[in-house]
Amino acid sequence: MSKRDRAARAKDAAGDAAAAAADELEVSDATDDSDGESPTSLTKSADTELRPSGKRSGRGRRSASAAGTADDDSDSAGGSSVAVKERTKKASPAESRNPFVRIWLFLQQVVAELRKVIWPSRRDLVVYTAVVLVFVVIMTAFIFGIDLGFAKGVLWLFG
């Protein structure tokens, strides 16, 4: 799905949510028209309130249902209509001062990481070992040859 398709889909979803919220406001304000405003002026003000400001909130996007169901006391107090779950701070084992707890946590994490390892089969292990030994023999012969060549060169030059 391209960015253009996603943008069009988001625009359609926002338009549907705004229309549904405007319809709810029209129905509720038409029955309770105590301040003398017409339902059309209320619909226009509702449309302007539901338009996005272009800025995203720090907690991510809100769903259309969360945008339409705001508490009256949170709006009057100037708060957000997004519910925030309060978290209790729980002391983690990593922050514990007990050295045995920290060692136990370390060992648990080591075992958890070892379970993620993909262990080679016996055949793979033999092949890998042979490749390493052949590489070491070749590199040793190469370095030995270079060392022997430099030794002969120095003896010939200063000899």
Tab-separated table of C-alpha atoms in Angstrom:
chain	number	residue	atom	x	y	z
A	1	MET	CA	0.000	0.000	0.000
A	2	SER	CA	1.477	3.326	-1.037
A	3	LYS	CA	1.672	6.471	1.057
A	4	ARG	CA	-0.991	8.081	-1.120
A	5	ASP	CA	-3.419	5.214	-0.459
A	6	ARG	CA	-2.772	5.349	3.279
A	7	ALA	CA	-3.280	9.124	3.327
A	8	ALA	CA	-6.568	8.809	1.415
A	9	ARG	CA	-7.772	6.075	3.759
A	10	ALA	CA	-6.886	8.156	6.834
A	11	LYS	CA	-8.630	11.197	5.364
A	12	ASP	CA	-11.793	9.177	4.700
A	13	ALA	CA	-11.753	7.758	8.235
A	14	ALA	CA	-11.322	11.235	9.734
A	15	GLY	CA	-14.168	12.578	7.596
A	16	ASP	CA	-16.475	9.747	8.695
A	17	ALA	CA	-15.642	10.340	12.361
A	18	ALA	CA	-16.218	14.090	12.005
A	19	ALA	CA	-19.558	13.524	10.288
A	20	ALA	CA	-20.697	11.104	12.984
A	21	ALA	CA	-19.683	13.497	15.759
A	22	ALA	CA	-21.412	16.401	14.003
A	23	ASP	CA	-24.613	14.354	13.684
A	24	GLU	CA	-24.502	13.565	17.417
A	25	LEU	CA	-24.024	17.235	18.247
A	26	GLU	CA	-26.909	18.255	15.981
A	27	VAL	CA	-29.291	15.792	17.632
A	28	SER	CA	-28.271	16.663	21.195
A	29	ASP	CA	-28.169	20.433	20.588
A	30	ALA	CA	-31.436	20.512	18.678
A	31	THR	CA	-33.276	19.232	21.752
A	32	ASP	CA	-31.384	21.504	24.169
A	33	ASP	CA	-31.206	24.869	22.385
A	34	SER	CA	-31.064	27.014	25.520
A	35	ASP	CA	-28.310	29.451	24.476
A	36	GLY	CA	-30.165	30.597	21.329
A	37	GLU	CA	-27.654	29.340	18.769
A	38	SER	CA	-28.902	27.579	15.701
A	39	PRO	CA	-27.966	23.944	15.061
A	40	THR	CA	-26.075	24.937	11.907
A	41	SER	CA	-23.743	27.256	13.829
A	42	LEU	CA	-23.127	24.477	16.337
A	43	THR	CA	-22.302	22.100	13.507
A	44	LYS	CA	-19.780	24.529	12.070
A	45	SER	CA	-18.096	24.998	15.446
A	46	ALA	CA	-18.056	21.219	15.951
A	47	ASP	CA	-16.424	20.781	12.536
A	48	THR	CA	-13.706	23.265	13.408
A	49	GLU	CA	-13.066	21.537	16.742
A	50	LEU	CA	-12.781	18.110	15.117
A	51	ARG	CA	-10.277	19.182	12.481
A	52	PRO	CA	-6.741	17.996	13.110
A	53	SER	CA	-4.227	20.628	14.143
A	54	GLY	CA	-1.369	18.949	12.284
A	55	LYS	CA	0.465	18.055	15.480
A	56	ARG	CA	0.579	14.590	16.922
A	57	SER	CA	0.195	13.997	20.608
A	58	GLY	CA	3.063	12.469	22.562
A	59	ARG	CA	1.113	9.306	23.339
A	60	GLY	CA	0.282	8.448	19.720
A	61	ARG	CA	-2.906	8.704	17.720
A	62	ARG	CA	-6.296	8.508	19.343
A	63	SER	CA	-9.029	6.406	17.840
A	64	ALA	CA	-12.200	7.981	16.498
A	65	SER	CA	-14.229	6.502	19.364
A	66	ALA	CA	-11.897	8.042	21.935
A	67	ALA	CA	-12.191	11.430	20.219
A	68	GLY	CA	-15.984	11.383	20.445
A	69	THR	CA	-16.287	10.159	24.048
A	70	ALA	CA	-14.639	12.804	26.188
A	71	ASP	CA	-15.567	13.401	29.821
A	72	ASP	CA	-17.159	16.753	30.656
A	73	ASP	CA	-15.039	17.289	33.767
A	74	SER	CA	-11.755	16.682	31.929
A	75	ASP	CA	-12.665	19.218	29.224
A	76	SER	CA	-13.760	21.826	31.748
A	77	ALA	CA	-10.584	21.352	33.795
A	78	GLY	CA	-8.429	21.784	30.679
A	79	GLY	CA	-7.237	18.174	30.776
A	80	SER	CA	-6.899	15.721	27.967
A	81	SER	CA	-9.619	13.268	27.043
A	82	VAL	CA	-7.048	10.483	26.702
A	83	ALA	CA	-7.122	8.111	29.641
A	84	VAL	CA	-3.712	7.598	31.208
A	85	LYS	CA	-3.087	4.441	33.185
A	86	GLU	CA	-1.221	5.120	36.382
A	87	ARG	CA	1.750	2.849	36.877
A	88	THR	CA	3.098	1.839	40.205
A	89	LYS	CA	6.861	1.770	40.421
A	90	LYS	CA	8.035	-1.723	41.139
A	91	ALA	CA	11.653	-2.305	42.104
A	92	SER	CA	13.220	-4.387	39.385
A	93	PRO	CA	15.752	-7.095	40.252
A	94	ALA	CA	18.408	-5.225	38.254
A	95	GLU	CA	18.156	-2.298	40.688
A	96	SER	CA	18.347	-4.501	43.772
A	97	ARG	CA	21.324	-4.057	46.098
A	98	ASN	CA	21.422	-7.736	46.978
A	99	PRO	CA	24.346	-9.240	45.002
A	100	PHE	CA	22.787	-12.709	44.967
A	101	VAL	CA	19.635	-11.386	43.311
A	102	ARG	CA	21.720	-9.659	40.653
A	103	ILE	CA	23.789	-12.813	40.027
A	104	TRP	CA	20.612	-14.903	39.799
A	105	LEU	CA	19.129	-12.398	37.311
A	106	PHE	CA	22.323	-12.518	35.238
A	107	LEU	CA	22.245	-16.317	35.109
A	108	GLN	CA	18.570	-16.307	34.106
A	109	GLN	CA	19.351	-13.895	31.280
A	110	VAL	CA	22.301	-16.053	30.135
A	111	VAL	CA	20.078	-19.135	29.968
A	112	ALA	CA	17.402	-17.156	28.093
A	113	GLU	CA	19.965	-16.000	25.512
A	114	LEU	CA	21.394	-19.521	25.123
A	115	ARG	CA	17.899	-20.797	24.305
A	116	LYS	CA	17.807	-18.365	21.364
A	117	VAL	CA	21.029	-19.770	19.861
A	118	ILE	CA	20.719	-21.984	16.804
A	119	TRP	CA	23.197	-24.759	17.524
A	120	PRO	CA	24.978	-26.370	14.560
A	121	SER	CA	24.474	-30.028	13.747
A	122	ARG	CA	27.357	-32.523	14.045
A	123	ARG	CA	28.018	-32.372	10.296
A	124	ASP	CA	28.063	-28.568	10.304
A	125	LEU	CA	30.457	-28.556	13.248
A	126	VAL	CA	32.890	-30.888	11.429
A	127	VAL	CA	32.748	-28.726	8.284
A	128	TYR	CA	33.275	-25.475	10.201
A	129	THR	CA	36.215	-26.982	12.121
A	130	ALA	CA	37.854	-28.193	8.905
A	131	VAL	CA	37.442	-24.766	7.270
A	132	VAL	CA	39.032	-23.017	10.251
A	133	LEU	CA	41.974	-25.457	10.407
A	134	VAL	CA	42.659	-25.137	6.656
A	135	PHE	CA	42.530	-21.336	6.899
A	136	VAL	CA	44.932	-21.328	9.875
A	137	VAL	CA	47.404	-23.626	8.026
A	138	ILE	CA	47.297	-21.405	4.896
A	139	MET	CA	47.775	-18.177	6.869
A	140	THR	CA	50.626	-19.720	8.903
A	141	ALA	CA	52.417	-20.809	5.704
A	142	PHE	CA	51.887	-17.341	4.171
A	143	ILE	CA	53.294	-15.500	7.203
A	144	PHE	CA	56.166	-17.997	7.456
A	145	GLY	CA	57.041	-17.373	3.799
A	146	ILE	CA	56.962	-13.575	4.234
A	147	ASP	CA	59.105	-13.805	7.391
A	148	LEU	CA	61.621	-16.092	5.658
A	149	GLY	CA	61.767	-13.763	2.660
A	150	PHE	CA	62.407	-10.678	4.838
A	151	ALA	CA	65.091	-12.552	6.812
A	152	LYS	CA	66.918	-13.560	3.603
A	153	GLY	CA	66.561	-9.996	2.260
A	154	VAL	CA	68.023	-8.411	5.380
A	155	LEU	CA	70.940	-10.889	5.405
A	156	TRP	CA	71.625	-10.201	1.708
A	157	LEU	CA	71.366	-6.386	2.177
A	158	PHE	CA	73.385	-6.036	5.373
A	159	GLY	CA	75.141	-9.277	5.242
